[in-house]
Short mmCIF file of C-alpha atoms and ligand atoms in Angstrom, two decimals:
data_model
loop_
_atom_site.label_atom_id
_atom_site.label_comp_id
_atom_site.label_asym_id
_atom_site.label_seq_id
_atom_site.Cartn_x
_atom_site.Cartn_y
_atom_site.Cartn_z
CA UNK A 1 114.63 -132.00 -19.38
CA UNK A 2 117.06 -133.35 -21.93
CA UNK A 3 116.14 -135.86 -24.62
CA UNK A 4 118.47 -138.31 -22.92
CA UNK A 5 116.51 -137.98 -19.67
CA UNK A 6 113.21 -138.46 -21.49
CA UNK A 7 114.59 -141.58 -23.14
CA UNK A 8 115.86 -142.93 -19.80
CA UNK A 9 112.45 -142.47 -18.14
CA UNK A 10 110.69 -143.98 -21.17
CA UNK A 11 112.98 -147.03 -21.08
CA UNK A 12 112.03 -147.61 -17.44
CA UNK A 13 108.33 -147.27 -18.22
CA UNK A 14 108.66 -149.84 -21.01
CA UNK A 15 110.51 -152.25 -18.73
CA UNK A 16 107.79 -151.85 -16.14
CA UNK A 17 105.09 -152.81 -18.63
CA UNK A 18 107.04 -155.95 -19.44
CA UNK A 19 107.58 -157.11 -15.85
CA UNK A 20 104.71 -155.70 -13.82
CA UNK A 21 102.81 -159.00 -13.52
CA UNK A 22 105.87 -161.06 -12.75
CA UNK A 23 106.22 -162.68 -9.32
CA UNK A 24 109.14 -161.32 -7.30
CA UNK A 25 109.59 -164.79 -5.82
CA UNK A 26 110.21 -166.24 -9.28
CA UNK A 27 113.30 -164.02 -9.61
CA UNK A 28 114.96 -166.09 -6.90
CA UNK A 29 114.33 -169.29 -8.91
CA UNK A 30 115.87 -167.73 -12.00
CA UNK A 31 118.90 -166.42 -10.12
CA UNK A 32 120.06 -168.32 -7.06
CA UNK A 33 122.57 -165.57 -6.21
CA UNK A 34 119.90 -162.84 -6.39
CA UNK A 35 120.18 -161.90 -2.72
CA UNK A 36 123.88 -161.11 -3.24
CA UNK A 37 123.37 -159.22 -6.49
CA UNK A 38 120.59 -157.04 -5.15
CA UNK A 39 122.15 -155.74 -1.97
CA UNK A 40 124.46 -152.87 -1.07
CA UNK A 41 127.03 -152.78 1.71
CA UNK A 42 128.92 -150.07 3.50
CA UNK A 43 130.90 -150.84 6.62
CA UNK A 44 128.80 -153.40 8.48
CA UNK A 45 125.52 -152.06 7.09
CA UNK A 46 123.55 -153.96 4.48
CA UNK A 47 120.64 -152.85 2.33
CA UNK A 48 118.74 -155.74 0.78
CA UNK A 49 116.50 -154.84 -2.17
CA UNK A 50 116.18 -158.32 -3.64
CA UNK A 51 112.52 -158.50 -2.52
CA UNK A 52 111.54 -156.01 -5.25
CA UNK A 53 110.63 -156.56 -8.89
CA UNK A 54 113.92 -155.03 -10.00
CA UNK A 55 116.04 -157.29 -12.23
CA UNK A 56 119.40 -156.74 -13.91
CA UNK A 57 117.87 -154.90 -16.87
CA UNK A 58 115.87 -152.58 -14.59
CA UNK A 59 118.86 -151.98 -12.37
CA UNK A 60 120.93 -151.01 -15.41
CA UNK A 61 118.16 -148.71 -16.67
CA UNK A 62 117.87 -147.03 -13.27
CA UNK A 63 121.63 -146.52 -13.08
CA UNK A 64 121.51 -145.09 -16.59
CA UNK A 65 118.87 -142.59 -15.46
CA UNK A 66 121.21 -141.49 -12.65
CA UNK A 67 124.02 -141.13 -15.13
CA UNK A 68 122.13 -138.95 -17.60
CA UNK A 69 120.74 -136.86 -14.72
CA UNK A 70 124.40 -136.26 -13.76
CA UNK A 71 123.80 -137.23 -10.15
CA UNK A 72 127.50 -137.50 -9.39
CA UNK A 73 128.18 -133.99 -10.74
CA UNK A 74 125.33 -132.57 -8.63
CA UNK A 75 126.62 -134.49 -5.60
CA UNK A 76 130.11 -133.08 -6.06
CA UNK A 77 128.67 -129.60 -6.48
CA UNK A 78 126.80 -129.98 -3.17
CA UNK A 79 129.86 -131.17 -1.25
CA UNK A 80 131.99 -128.41 -2.78
CA UNK A 81 129.67 -125.61 -1.63
CA UNK A 82 128.10 -124.63 -4.97
CA UNK A 83 124.82 -122.70 -4.76
CA UNK A 84 122.58 -125.67 -5.55
CA UNK A 85 119.62 -124.28 -3.58
CA UNK A 86 118.91 -121.96 -6.47
CA UNK A 87 115.57 -120.53 -5.32
CA UNK A 88 117.12 -119.26 -2.08
CA UNK A 89 120.56 -118.57 -3.55
CA UNK A 90 122.32 -120.79 -1.02
CA UNK A 91 124.89 -123.53 -0.82
CA UNK A 92 123.79 -126.80 0.83
CA UNK A 93 126.46 -127.86 3.25
CA UNK A 94 125.10 -129.87 6.14
CA UNK A 95 127.85 -132.31 5.17
CA UNK A 96 130.41 -129.68 6.25
CA UNK A 97 129.06 -129.95 9.82
CA UNK A 98 130.35 -133.52 10.04
CA UNK A 99 133.47 -133.01 7.95
CA UNK A 100 135.74 -133.81 10.88
CA UNK A 101 138.95 -134.39 8.99
CA UNK A 102 138.29 -133.58 5.34
CA UNK A 103 139.46 -130.79 3.08
CA UNK A 104 138.53 -127.12 3.13
CA UNK A 105 135.07 -126.18 1.82
CA UNK A 106 134.63 -122.72 0.36
CA UNK A 107 131.52 -120.55 0.38
CA UNK A 108 131.98 -117.13 -1.21
CA UNK A 109 135.72 -117.67 -1.14
CA UNK A 110 135.87 -118.42 2.60
CA UNK A 111 136.77 -121.84 4.03
CA UNK A 112 133.85 -122.65 6.36
CA UNK A 113 135.47 -125.61 8.11
CA UNK A 114 137.45 -123.68 10.79
CA UNK A 115 134.24 -121.94 11.93
CA UNK A 116 132.32 -125.24 11.97
CA UNK A 117 135.00 -126.86 14.15
CA UNK A 118 135.22 -123.83 16.45
CA UNK A 119 131.43 -124.00 17.00
CA UNK A 120 131.63 -127.73 17.67
CA UNK A 121 134.36 -127.09 20.23
CA UNK A 122 132.24 -124.41 21.94
CA UNK A 123 129.23 -126.73 21.95
CA UNK A 124 131.30 -129.54 23.48
CA UNK A 125 132.70 -127.29 26.17
CA UNK A 126 129.26 -125.95 27.03
CA UNK A 127 127.61 -129.39 26.94
CA UNK A 128 130.20 -130.81 29.32
CA UNK A 129 129.78 -127.81 31.64
CA UNK A 130 126.02 -128.36 31.73
CA UNK A 131 126.46 -132.11 32.27
CA UNK A 132 128.63 -131.51 35.31
CA UNK A 133 126.45 -128.71 36.73
CA UNK A 134 123.34 -128.78 38.93
CA UNK A 135 121.09 -128.77 35.80
CA UNK A 136 118.72 -131.72 36.02
CA UNK A 137 116.52 -131.04 32.99
CA UNK A 138 116.99 -129.53 29.55
CA UNK A 139 114.05 -128.37 27.43
CA UNK A 140 114.62 -128.03 23.69
CA UNK A 141 112.07 -125.58 22.31
CA UNK A 142 111.88 -125.77 18.52
CA UNK A 143 109.71 -127.13 15.73
CA UNK A 144 110.20 -129.02 12.45
CA UNK A 145 113.88 -129.70 11.88
CA UNK A 146 114.74 -127.84 15.08
CA UNK A 147 112.74 -130.40 17.06
CA UNK A 148 112.33 -133.65 15.14
CA UNK A 149 116.05 -134.26 14.65
CA UNK A 150 117.22 -133.92 18.24
CA UNK A 151 114.00 -135.51 19.60
CA UNK A 152 114.40 -138.52 17.30
CA UNK A 153 118.11 -138.93 18.14
CA UNK A 154 117.69 -138.48 21.91
CA UNK A 155 115.11 -141.28 21.92
CA UNK A 156 117.14 -143.47 19.57
CA UNK A 157 120.28 -143.19 21.68
CA UNK A 158 118.73 -143.47 25.12
CA UNK A 159 121.06 -146.36 26.10
CA UNK A 160 123.94 -143.86 25.77
CA UNK A 161 122.18 -141.08 27.68
CA UNK A 162 124.04 -140.21 30.87
CA UNK A 163 123.40 -136.47 31.13
CA UNK A 164 120.42 -134.44 32.39
CA UNK A 165 116.93 -135.44 31.25
CA UNK A 166 116.05 -133.88 27.89
CA UNK A 167 112.49 -132.78 27.00
CA UNK A 168 111.05 -131.37 23.81
CA UNK A 169 108.40 -128.69 23.31
CA UNK A 170 107.32 -127.98 19.75
CA UNK A 171 103.58 -127.45 19.36
CA UNK A 172 102.12 -123.98 19.88
CA UNK A 173 99.25 -125.80 21.61
CA UNK A 174 99.74 -124.63 25.20
CA UNK A 175 99.26 -128.23 26.28
CA UNK A 176 102.76 -129.05 25.09
CA UNK A 177 104.69 -126.47 27.08
CA UNK A 178 102.34 -126.77 30.05
CA UNK A 179 102.61 -130.58 30.30
CA UNK A 180 106.39 -130.40 29.92
CA UNK A 181 106.96 -127.72 32.55
CA UNK A 182 104.72 -129.38 35.10
CA UNK A 183 106.87 -131.03 37.74
CA UNK A 184 110.16 -129.45 36.58
CA UNK A 185 112.26 -127.33 38.91
CA UNK A 186 112.77 -123.90 37.32
CA UNK A 187 116.01 -123.46 39.29
CA UNK A 188 117.68 -126.52 37.74
CA UNK A 189 116.21 -126.40 34.23
CA UNK A 190 118.03 -125.19 31.13
CA UNK A 191 115.94 -123.96 28.19
CA UNK A 192 117.50 -124.31 24.75
CA UNK A 193 115.65 -122.26 22.13
CA UNK A 194 116.33 -123.98 18.81
CA UNK A 195 115.32 -121.98 15.76
CA UNK A 196 117.32 -121.35 12.64
CA UNK A 197 115.44 -118.11 11.95
CA UNK A 198 114.58 -117.29 15.59
CA UNK A 199 111.32 -115.98 14.19
CA UNK A 200 109.14 -119.10 14.03
CA UNK A 201 105.94 -118.14 15.81
CA UNK A 202 105.41 -121.46 17.60
CA UNK A 203 108.95 -121.54 18.96
CA UNK A 204 109.03 -117.91 20.03
CA UNK A 205 105.62 -118.19 21.71
CA UNK A 206 106.75 -121.28 23.64
CA UNK A 207 110.10 -119.66 24.50
CA UNK A 208 108.36 -116.60 25.99
CA UNK A 209 106.00 -118.79 28.03
CA UNK A 210 108.92 -120.85 29.33
CA UNK A 211 110.76 -117.67 30.27
CA UNK A 212 107.76 -116.36 32.19
CA UNK A 213 107.48 -119.73 33.99
CA UNK A 214 111.15 -119.62 34.93
CA UNK A 215 110.90 -116.10 36.35
CA UNK A 216 107.74 -116.97 38.31
CA UNK A 217 109.34 -120.06 39.78
CA UNK A 218 112.68 -118.71 40.94
CA UNK A 219 114.89 -119.57 37.96
CA UNK A 220 117.15 -117.11 36.16
CA UNK A 221 116.59 -116.86 32.39
CA UNK A 222 119.70 -114.69 32.05
CA UNK A 223 121.75 -117.78 32.98
CA UNK A 224 119.41 -120.66 32.08
CA UNK A 225 118.58 -119.92 28.45
CA UNK A 226 120.70 -120.84 25.43
CA UNK A 227 119.97 -120.23 21.75
CA UNK A 228 120.72 -122.14 18.55
CA UNK A 229 120.20 -119.92 15.53
CA UNK A 230 121.56 -118.21 12.44
CA UNK A 231 120.24 -114.82 13.65
CA UNK A 232 122.52 -113.13 16.15
CA UNK A 233 120.36 -110.02 15.99
CA UNK A 234 117.22 -111.84 17.12
CA UNK A 235 118.91 -113.91 19.85
CA UNK A 236 120.36 -110.68 21.25
CA UNK A 237 116.94 -109.01 21.12
CA UNK A 238 115.52 -111.96 23.06
CA UNK A 239 118.17 -111.33 25.71
CA UNK A 240 120.39 -114.38 25.37
CA UNK A 241 124.05 -113.46 25.87
CA UNK A 242 126.41 -114.31 23.04
CA UNK A 243 128.40 -116.87 25.07
CA UNK A 244 125.27 -119.04 25.11
CA UNK A 245 124.35 -118.52 21.47
CA UNK A 246 125.51 -121.23 19.07
CA UNK A 247 125.29 -120.00 15.52
CA UNK A 248 125.25 -121.60 12.13
CA UNK A 249 124.98 -120.41 8.56
CA UNK A 250 122.08 -120.28 6.13
CA UNK A 251 123.67 -123.08 4.07
CA UNK A 252 122.36 -125.53 6.69
CA UNK A 253 118.71 -126.34 5.95
CA UNK A 254 116.37 -126.75 8.95
CA UNK A 255 115.67 -130.44 8.26
CA UNK A 256 119.40 -131.09 7.80
CA UNK A 257 120.58 -129.22 10.88
CA UNK A 258 120.91 -131.93 13.53
CA UNK A 259 124.69 -132.20 13.00
CA UNK A 260 125.54 -128.74 14.32
CA UNK A 261 124.16 -126.48 17.07
CA UNK A 262 120.62 -127.88 16.66
CA UNK A 263 122.11 -131.12 18.06
CA UNK A 264 123.08 -129.41 21.34
CA UNK A 265 120.38 -131.04 23.48
CA UNK A 266 121.46 -134.45 22.13
CA UNK A 267 125.07 -133.62 22.94
CA UNK A 268 124.13 -132.62 26.49
CA UNK A 269 122.24 -135.90 26.86
CA UNK A 270 124.83 -138.34 25.47
CA UNK A 271 128.03 -136.33 25.91
CA UNK A 272 130.34 -134.84 23.31
CA UNK A 273 132.29 -138.06 22.75
CA UNK A 274 129.18 -140.00 21.72
CA UNK A 275 128.00 -137.00 19.67
CA UNK A 276 131.27 -137.04 17.72
CA UNK A 277 130.75 -140.73 17.07
CA UNK A 278 127.31 -139.84 15.65
CA UNK A 279 129.01 -137.29 13.34
CA UNK A 280 131.62 -139.89 12.36
CA UNK A 281 128.88 -142.28 11.28
CA UNK A 282 127.38 -139.62 9.01
CA UNK A 283 130.83 -138.72 7.72
CA UNK A 284 131.46 -142.38 6.85
CA UNK A 285 128.22 -142.39 4.83
CA UNK A 286 129.31 -139.17 3.09
CA UNK A 287 132.62 -140.76 2.14
CA UNK A 288 130.82 -143.84 0.82
CA UNK A 289 128.32 -141.71 -1.12
CA UNK A 290 131.15 -139.78 -2.79
CA UNK A 291 133.32 -142.80 -3.57
CA UNK A 292 131.20 -145.89 -4.25
CA UNK A 293 130.45 -146.59 -7.90
CA UNK A 294 127.01 -147.25 -9.37
CA UNK A 295 125.27 -150.26 -7.84
CA UNK A 296 127.73 -150.25 -4.92
CA UNK A 297 126.50 -146.85 -3.77
CA UNK A 298 123.90 -147.33 -1.04
CA UNK A 299 122.19 -143.89 -1.07
CA UNK A 300 122.07 -143.96 -4.88
CA UNK A 301 120.58 -147.45 -4.99
CA UNK A 302 118.12 -146.63 -2.20
CA UNK A 303 116.96 -143.59 -4.21
CA UNK A 304 116.65 -145.57 -7.43
CA UNK A 305 114.53 -148.23 -5.74
CA UNK A 306 112.33 -145.42 -4.39
CA UNK A 307 112.01 -143.86 -7.86
CA UNK A 308 111.13 -147.25 -9.36
CA UNK A 309 108.33 -147.75 -6.87
CA UNK A 310 106.99 -144.21 -6.73
CA UNK A 311 107.40 -142.76 -10.23
CA UNK A 312 107.48 -145.90 -12.38
CA UNK A 313 105.25 -148.43 -10.58
CA UNK A 314 102.96 -145.64 -9.33
CA UNK A 315 102.92 -146.60 -5.65
CA UNK A 316 102.07 -143.32 -3.95
CA UNK A 317 103.21 -143.96 -0.38
CA UNK A 318 106.20 -145.49 1.37
CA UNK A 319 106.18 -147.04 4.84
CA UNK A 320 109.23 -146.70 7.08
CA UNK A 321 109.10 -149.58 9.55
CA UNK A 322 111.97 -149.69 12.05
CA UNK A 323 111.93 -152.81 14.21
CA UNK A 324 113.29 -150.76 17.06
CA UNK A 325 111.13 -149.14 19.70
CA UNK A 326 113.72 -146.37 20.15
CA UNK A 327 113.36 -145.38 16.49
CA UNK A 328 109.76 -144.41 17.18
CA UNK A 329 110.30 -140.87 15.85
CA UNK A 330 112.36 -141.88 12.82
CA UNK A 331 109.35 -142.21 10.46
CA UNK A 332 108.26 -138.67 11.40
CA UNK A 333 111.81 -137.40 10.92
CA UNK A 334 112.05 -139.04 7.48
CA UNK A 335 108.59 -137.74 6.69
CA UNK A 336 109.80 -134.15 7.03
CA UNK A 337 113.08 -134.94 5.28
CA UNK A 338 111.38 -136.45 2.24
CA UNK A 339 108.11 -134.55 2.04
CA UNK A 340 109.45 -131.07 2.75
CA UNK A 341 112.40 -131.70 0.41
CA UNK A 342 110.72 -133.41 -2.52
CA UNK A 343 107.05 -132.43 -2.24
CA UNK A 344 107.16 -129.87 -5.06
CA UNK A 345 105.28 -129.21 -8.31
CA UNK A 346 107.82 -127.35 -10.41
CA UNK A 347 111.29 -128.09 -11.67
CA UNK A 348 114.32 -126.00 -10.81
CA UNK A 349 113.59 -123.75 -13.82
CA UNK A 350 110.00 -123.09 -12.72
CA UNK A 351 108.33 -125.34 -15.30
CA UNK A 352 105.75 -127.88 -14.22
CA UNK A 353 107.18 -131.28 -13.28
CA UNK A 354 106.48 -133.88 -15.97
CA UNK A 355 105.85 -136.60 -13.35
CA UNK A 356 104.81 -136.92 -9.72
CA UNK A 357 107.17 -135.62 -7.03
CA UNK A 358 108.02 -137.52 -3.84
CA UNK A 359 105.81 -140.06 -2.09
CA UNK A 360 103.83 -139.80 1.14
CA UNK A 361 106.13 -141.17 3.84
CA UNK A 362 104.69 -142.66 6.98
CA UNK A 363 105.34 -145.43 9.44
CA UNK A 364 105.71 -146.69 12.94
CA UNK A 365 107.94 -149.19 14.71
CA UNK A 366 107.31 -152.91 14.44
CA UNK A 367 106.00 -155.00 15.97
CA UNK A 368 103.33 -152.48 17.08
CA UNK A 369 102.33 -151.57 13.53
CA UNK A 370 101.65 -155.25 12.81
CA UNK A 371 98.67 -155.04 15.14
CA UNK A 372 97.37 -151.85 13.59
CA UNK A 373 97.87 -151.04 9.89
CA UNK A 374 99.73 -154.05 8.45
CA UNK A 375 96.35 -155.54 7.51
CA UNK A 376 96.13 -153.00 4.67
CA UNK A 377 99.75 -153.51 3.70
CA UNK A 378 99.16 -157.26 3.31
CA UNK A 379 95.64 -157.43 1.91
CA UNK A 380 94.57 -153.91 0.90
CA UNK A 381 94.07 -153.04 -2.76
CA UNK A 382 96.90 -150.48 -2.76
CA UNK A 383 100.53 -151.51 -2.73
CA UNK A 384 102.73 -149.89 -0.10
CA UNK A 385 106.46 -150.45 -0.57
CA UNK A 386 107.91 -151.08 2.89
CA UNK A 387 111.29 -150.16 4.29
CA UNK A 388 112.21 -152.42 7.19
CA UNK A 389 115.09 -151.65 9.56
CA UNK A 390 116.64 -153.99 12.05
CA UNK A 391 119.67 -154.17 14.35
CA UNK A 392 121.14 -157.67 14.69
CA UNK A 393 121.68 -156.95 18.37
CA UNK A 394 119.66 -155.09 21.00
CA UNK A 395 120.89 -153.21 24.04
CA UNK A 396 119.33 -155.60 26.55
CA UNK A 397 121.62 -158.67 26.76
CA UNK A 398 119.43 -160.27 29.43
CA UNK A 399 116.41 -159.98 27.07
CA UNK A 400 118.03 -161.58 24.03
CA UNK A 401 114.96 -163.72 23.38
CA UNK A 402 112.92 -160.51 22.94
CA UNK A 403 115.33 -159.37 20.27
CA UNK A 404 115.23 -162.71 18.50
CA UNK A 405 111.46 -162.53 18.41
CA UNK A 406 111.65 -158.96 17.11
CA UNK A 407 114.05 -160.02 14.34
CA UNK A 408 111.89 -163.00 13.42
CA UNK A 409 108.88 -160.72 13.10
CA UNK A 410 110.74 -158.22 10.93
CA UNK A 411 112.04 -160.84 8.51
CA UNK A 412 108.70 -162.67 8.49
CA UNK A 413 106.87 -159.54 7.37
CA UNK A 414 108.99 -158.98 4.27
CA UNK A 415 108.76 -162.69 3.48
CA UNK A 416 104.97 -162.70 3.86
CA UNK A 417 104.62 -159.58 1.70
CA UNK A 418 106.58 -161.18 -1.11
CA UNK A 419 105.36 -164.76 -0.81
CA UNK A 420 101.69 -164.24 -0.02
CA UNK A 421 99.24 -167.14 0.27
CA UNK A 422 97.44 -168.60 -2.75
CA UNK A 423 93.77 -169.59 -2.93
CA UNK A 424 94.81 -173.25 -3.04
CA UNK A 425 96.84 -172.86 0.14
CA UNK A 426 93.96 -171.01 1.80
CA UNK A 427 91.54 -173.77 0.72
CA UNK A 428 93.81 -176.42 2.22
CA UNK A 429 93.86 -174.53 5.54
CA UNK A 430 90.05 -174.28 5.56
CA UNK A 431 89.64 -177.90 4.57
CA UNK A 432 91.91 -178.92 7.46
CA UNK A 433 89.50 -177.04 9.74
CA UNK A 434 86.64 -179.19 8.39
CA UNK A 435 84.98 -176.63 6.09
CA UNK A 436 83.34 -177.79 2.88
CA UNK A 437 81.71 -176.45 -0.29
CA UNK A 438 80.61 -172.81 -0.57
CA UNK A 439 81.55 -172.01 3.01
CA UNK A 440 85.08 -173.30 2.41
CA UNK A 441 85.37 -171.15 -0.73
CA UNK A 442 84.03 -168.07 1.02
CA UNK A 443 86.29 -168.38 4.06
CA UNK A 444 89.33 -169.26 1.95
CA UNK A 445 88.93 -166.09 -0.16
CA UNK A 446 89.36 -163.95 2.97
CA UNK A 447 92.60 -165.74 3.80
CA UNK A 448 94.31 -165.16 0.46
CA UNK A 449 97.36 -162.87 0.40
CA UNK A 450 98.18 -161.71 -3.10
CA UNK A 451 101.82 -161.36 -2.16
CA UNK A 452 104.27 -159.91 -4.66
CA UNK A 453 104.52 -156.79 -2.51
CA UNK A 454 107.96 -155.16 -2.54
CA UNK A 455 110.11 -154.21 0.41
CA UNK A 456 113.70 -153.33 1.24
CA UNK A 457 115.45 -154.18 4.49
CA UNK A 458 118.28 -152.24 6.10
CA UNK A 459 120.27 -154.22 8.67
CA UNK A 460 123.12 -153.14 10.92
CA UNK A 461 124.89 -154.62 13.96
CA UNK A 462 123.55 -152.38 16.73
CA UNK A 463 121.89 -148.97 16.99
CA UNK A 464 124.81 -147.01 18.43
CA UNK A 465 125.62 -143.32 17.75
CA UNK A 466 127.83 -144.15 14.75
CA UNK A 467 125.16 -146.32 13.12
CA UNK A 468 122.43 -143.73 13.72
CA UNK A 469 124.66 -141.17 11.98
CA UNK A 470 125.04 -143.56 9.04
CA UNK A 471 121.29 -144.17 8.79
CA UNK A 472 120.30 -140.50 8.86
CA UNK A 473 122.97 -139.51 6.32
CA UNK A 474 121.92 -142.44 4.10
CA UNK A 475 118.39 -141.08 3.95
CA UNK A 476 119.54 -137.47 3.46
CA UNK A 477 121.55 -138.51 0.41
CA UNK A 478 118.78 -140.72 -0.86
CA UNK A 479 116.38 -137.75 -0.76
CA UNK A 480 119.02 -135.63 -2.52
CA UNK A 481 119.41 -138.17 -5.35
CA UNK A 482 115.65 -138.47 -5.77
CA UNK A 483 115.42 -134.68 -6.01
CA UNK A 484 118.10 -134.58 -8.72
CA UNK A 485 116.34 -137.31 -10.71
CA UNK A 486 113.05 -135.44 -10.45
CA UNK A 487 114.77 -132.19 -11.43
CA UNK A 488 113.44 -130.19 -8.46
CA UNK A 489 115.02 -128.17 -5.66
CA UNK A 490 115.09 -130.37 -2.54
CA UNK A 491 116.32 -127.55 -0.33
CA UNK A 492 113.61 -124.90 -0.23
CA UNK A 493 110.16 -125.18 1.40
CA UNK A 494 107.94 -122.45 -0.04
CA UNK A 495 104.94 -124.73 0.45
CA UNK A 496 104.82 -123.95 4.16
CA UNK A 497 104.57 -120.17 3.68
CA UNK A 498 100.95 -119.58 2.66
CA UNK A 499 99.52 -121.33 5.73
CA UNK A 500 101.87 -119.32 7.99
CA UNK A 501 100.75 -116.02 6.42
CA UNK A 502 97.06 -116.86 6.71
CA UNK A 503 97.47 -118.00 10.33
CA UNK A 504 99.11 -114.68 11.21
CA UNK A 505 96.19 -112.85 9.59
CA UNK A 506 93.59 -115.06 11.31
CA UNK A 507 94.91 -114.67 14.85
CA UNK A 508 93.32 -111.20 15.41
CA UNK A 509 90.15 -112.43 13.71
CA UNK A 510 89.85 -115.27 16.20
CA UNK A 511 90.68 -112.88 19.05
CA UNK A 512 87.78 -110.72 17.83
CA UNK A 513 89.84 -107.58 17.13
CA UNK A 514 89.41 -107.88 13.37
CA UNK A 515 86.45 -108.80 11.20
CA UNK A 516 86.11 -112.14 9.39
CA UNK A 517 84.11 -110.49 6.60
CA UNK A 518 86.79 -110.98 3.93
CA UNK A 519 86.98 -114.72 4.57
CA UNK A 520 85.17 -117.47 2.68
CA UNK A 521 81.90 -118.83 4.10
CA UNK A 522 83.44 -121.97 5.58
CA UNK A 523 86.24 -120.11 7.38
CA UNK A 524 83.75 -117.49 8.65
CA UNK A 525 81.52 -120.24 10.04
CA UNK A 526 84.43 -121.98 11.77
CA UNK A 527 85.71 -118.70 13.25
CA UNK A 528 82.21 -118.03 14.52
CA UNK A 529 82.05 -121.48 16.17
CA UNK A 530 85.44 -121.04 17.88
CA UNK A 531 84.50 -117.56 19.12
CA UNK A 532 81.19 -118.75 20.54
CA UNK A 533 82.81 -121.67 22.39
CA UNK A 534 86.22 -120.35 23.36
CA UNK A 535 85.12 -119.28 26.80
O1 F6P B 1 108.03 -124.08 8.39
C1 F6P B 1 108.99 -124.98 7.95
C2 F6P B 1 110.30 -124.78 8.63
O2 F6P B 1 110.95 -123.69 8.07
C3 F6P B 1 111.17 -126.03 8.56
O3 F6P B 1 111.85 -126.14 7.37
C4 F6P B 1 112.04 -125.84 9.75
O4 F6P B 1 112.65 -127.03 10.13
C5 F6P B 1 111.03 -125.34 10.75
O5 F6P B 1 110.13 -124.53 10.01
C6 F6P B 1 111.59 -124.57 11.91
O6 F6P B 1 112.25 -123.40 11.49
P1 F6P B 1 113.19 -122.61 12.47
O7 F6P B 1 114.33 -123.51 12.86
O8 F6P B 1 113.65 -121.40 11.71
O9 F6P B 1 112.39 -122.22 13.69
#
């Protein structure tokens, strides 16, 4: 870490000490144009971050941090195909998958764009063939990025879905594949095995079970299986002919892979035209990210607000709260994106990080969450920065009043979090109910909202394929910027390896073909319990 970086972090910490007890609401009194100064726009999308404790001085200090961290140089390096995933020796080029009319991008001296476009063309042709065939159901078998991305997008874009039904199987728990297959016709079902490595144990176990089901029930796996993977060798070994294998390169990370072959089930569901519109939305965000300066740059600003809350203010979690029932899987998708990318302990050079890495990301659509966990967000002792999302328009014109109520709830929550309710206001409410003396004081205390709780709100006209592409790319770039500021590698995921290795070693122990003697006492006891009750 350079001295300049240390100084930039220290400046932010000093600013925080100065402003931490200030009321966010008071910032609007001091600056009547605050809402305009603390927002970012791209196309018709608006990110409002005025309901945070960030003022002009903090904004400048955050932008300075980005400058000394050379975020724009790192960004350019990523888009140009440099090997920025240094621990795996790979370029990071998911942006190339949606580069529909940009320049050539070179990896090892080869322009990758013609291959990307050829694969997209093959996917489109295949998707349209499936859509016009007798296939009634498609099952995407994958996990992590090979599941969450397409599952999230299929649900989000259901108003545009006019192809076969699309199902998702991810968990190695037999309940998942069993519940999904029940009721499907093996003769009219297509199984898409989505796995970058084609070696992930959950996916391969589910794929083999689905294949056995298809054979038993009169389907033909030699015609009704497709594969999405970087490993031609393994897809061939599994018996999937090359015309139904859609490949991609190792410079596409699993959690960034929705834009290429891993998006096939989405493409079959919504059609290639709508899928291209989804890519165009992401491409528009890429263009904005590369061109917009400083405070105009939405992913950069989004990342800086996140850094302010997580690393400077010390808020350890972040809630993603889409006011859109169809974005039900978006918090889980962003959870993987952020936590697998930025949940690290060492810097790029292997030294220990000087500050905490990324936050815990969680969430759920509103208004449902309001009746579950918002209590803690409003009155709990920990502060949870909230990220609200809202479309101005729904897809149900005859239910416009529902959407207005949804919007009112979304905007009311951020207002309530910031404004709160004072003890005097709570007393007045209790007095109006006829309470007096100690009882009034006691009841009023329970009705106080400290307020001063920060949130950002992302608004857009309507959740169509283009806008979904913009939203996902916005968060990808935000995670990238945060990773650069923290000095870590956002594109590896070594933290998932140890558990995988130990699970592989434990499987024969649970099956009783190997001894548990080398295990710790707790694990031995749990193995013993499972063996005695497994039936
Ligand atoms: O175990 C983590 C992980 O590698 C994720 O990064 C990835 O999205 C997921 O597993 C699935 O991997 P694959 O697509 O290779 O099956």
